[in-house]
mmCIF file of C-alpha atoms in Angstrom:
data_model
loop_
_atom_site.group_PDB
_atom_site.id
_atom_site.type_symbol
_atom_site.label_atom_id
_atom_site.label_comp_id
_atom_site.label_asym_id
_atom_site.label_seq_id
_atom_site.Cartn_x
_atom_site.Cartn_y
_atom_site.Cartn_z
ATOM 1 C CA MET A 1 96.758 108.672 88.926
ATOM 2 C CA ILE A 2 93.790 107.574 87.518
ATOM 3 C CA ASP A 3 95.049 105.047 84.853
ATOM 4 C CA MET A 4 97.087 103.441 87.678
ATOM 5 C CA MET A 5 94.168 102.844 89.288
ATOM 6 C CA LYS A 6 92.425 101.161 86.604
ATOM 7 C CA ALA A 7 95.483 99.230 85.722
ATOM 8 C CA THR A 8 95.570 97.963 89.280
ATOM 9 C CA ILE A 9 91.778 97.291 89.429
ATOM 10 C CA GLY A 10 91.921 95.403 85.933
ATOM 11 C CA ARG A 11 95.102 93.222 87.229
ATOM 12 C CA THR A 12 93.078 92.459 90.606
ATOM 13 C CA SER A 13 89.993 91.230 88.252
ATOM 14 C CA ALA A 14 92.128 89.370 86.069
ATOM 15 C CA GLY A 15 94.070 87.804 89.132
ATOM 16 C CA HIS A 16 90.513 86.789 90.947
ATOM 17 C CA ARG A 17 89.474 85.296 87.550
ATOM 18 C CA ALA A 18 92.262 83.424 87.374
ATOM 19 C CA GLN A 19 91.982 82.166 90.892
ATOM 20 C CA GLN A 20 88.277 81.193 90.153
ATOM 21 C CA GLN A 21 89.373 79.293 87.483
ATOM 22 C CA HIS A 22 92.103 77.033 89.339
ATOM 23 C CA ALA A 23 89.759 76.635 92.098
ATOM 24 C CA LEU A 24 86.922 75.110 89.605
ATOM 25 C CA LYS A 25 89.625 73.060 88.317
ATOM 26 C CA LEU A 26 90.822 71.702 92.088
ATOM 27 C CA ARG A 27 87.382 71.157 92.458
ATOM 28 C CA ARG A 28 86.786 69.166 89.340
ATOM 29 C CA ALA A 29 89.854 66.883 90.128
ATOM 30 C CA VAL A 30 88.887 66.695 93.511
ATOM 31 C CA GLY A 31 85.412 65.222 92.360
ATOM 32 C CA LEU A 32 87.028 62.976 89.767
ATOM 33 C CA ALA A 33 89.298 61.707 92.433
ATOM 34 C CA ILE A 34 86.054 60.568 94.674
ATOM 35 C CA VAL A 35 84.207 59.146 91.774
ATOM 36 C CA THR A 36 86.781 56.816 90.567
ATOM 37 C CA SER A 37 87.709 55.972 94.196
ATOM 38 C CA GLY A 38 84.175 54.874 94.602
ATOM 39 C CA PHE A 39 84.482 52.702 91.577
ATOM 40 C CA ALA A 40 87.303 50.854 92.609
ATOM 41 C CA LEU A 41 86.135 50.196 96.125
ATOM 42 C CA ILE A 42 83.126 48.863 94.114
ATOM 43 C CA ALA A 43 84.930 46.696 91.820
ATOM 44 C CA ALA A 44 87.526 45.319 95.000
ATOM 45 C CA GLN A 45 84.094 44.505 96.697
ATOM 46 C CA ALA A 46 82.765 43.004 93.668
ATOM 47 C CA VAL A 47 86.408 40.625 93.432
ATOM 48 C CA GLN A 48 86.160 39.727 96.728
ATOM 49 C CA HIS A 49 82.749 38.491 96.358
ATOM 50 C CA ALA A 50 83.232 36.622 93.142
ATOM 51 C CA LEU A 51 86.653 35.020 95.265
ATOM 52 C CA GLN A 52 84.598 34.000 98.190
ATOM 53 C CA HIS A 53 81.918 32.220 95.785
ATOM 54 C CA MET A 54 84.851 30.486 94.141
ATOM 55 C CA VAL A 55 86.529 29.337 97.204
ATOM 56 C CA GLY A 56 83.123 28.344 98.752
ATOM 57 C CA GLY A 57 82.723 30.906 101.963
#
């Protein structure tokens, strides 16, 4: 009985650890996506600005 409880606690702890690692990876991926989209927006604005100057607007 005690061994079964210990095994259950061990599994829960390992499962919780895996869930935390998955959440951390997800947060990193979302953060990277936000930063990347920010850089893409800055680049698009720079291109638009350069094109306006080329056309003479």
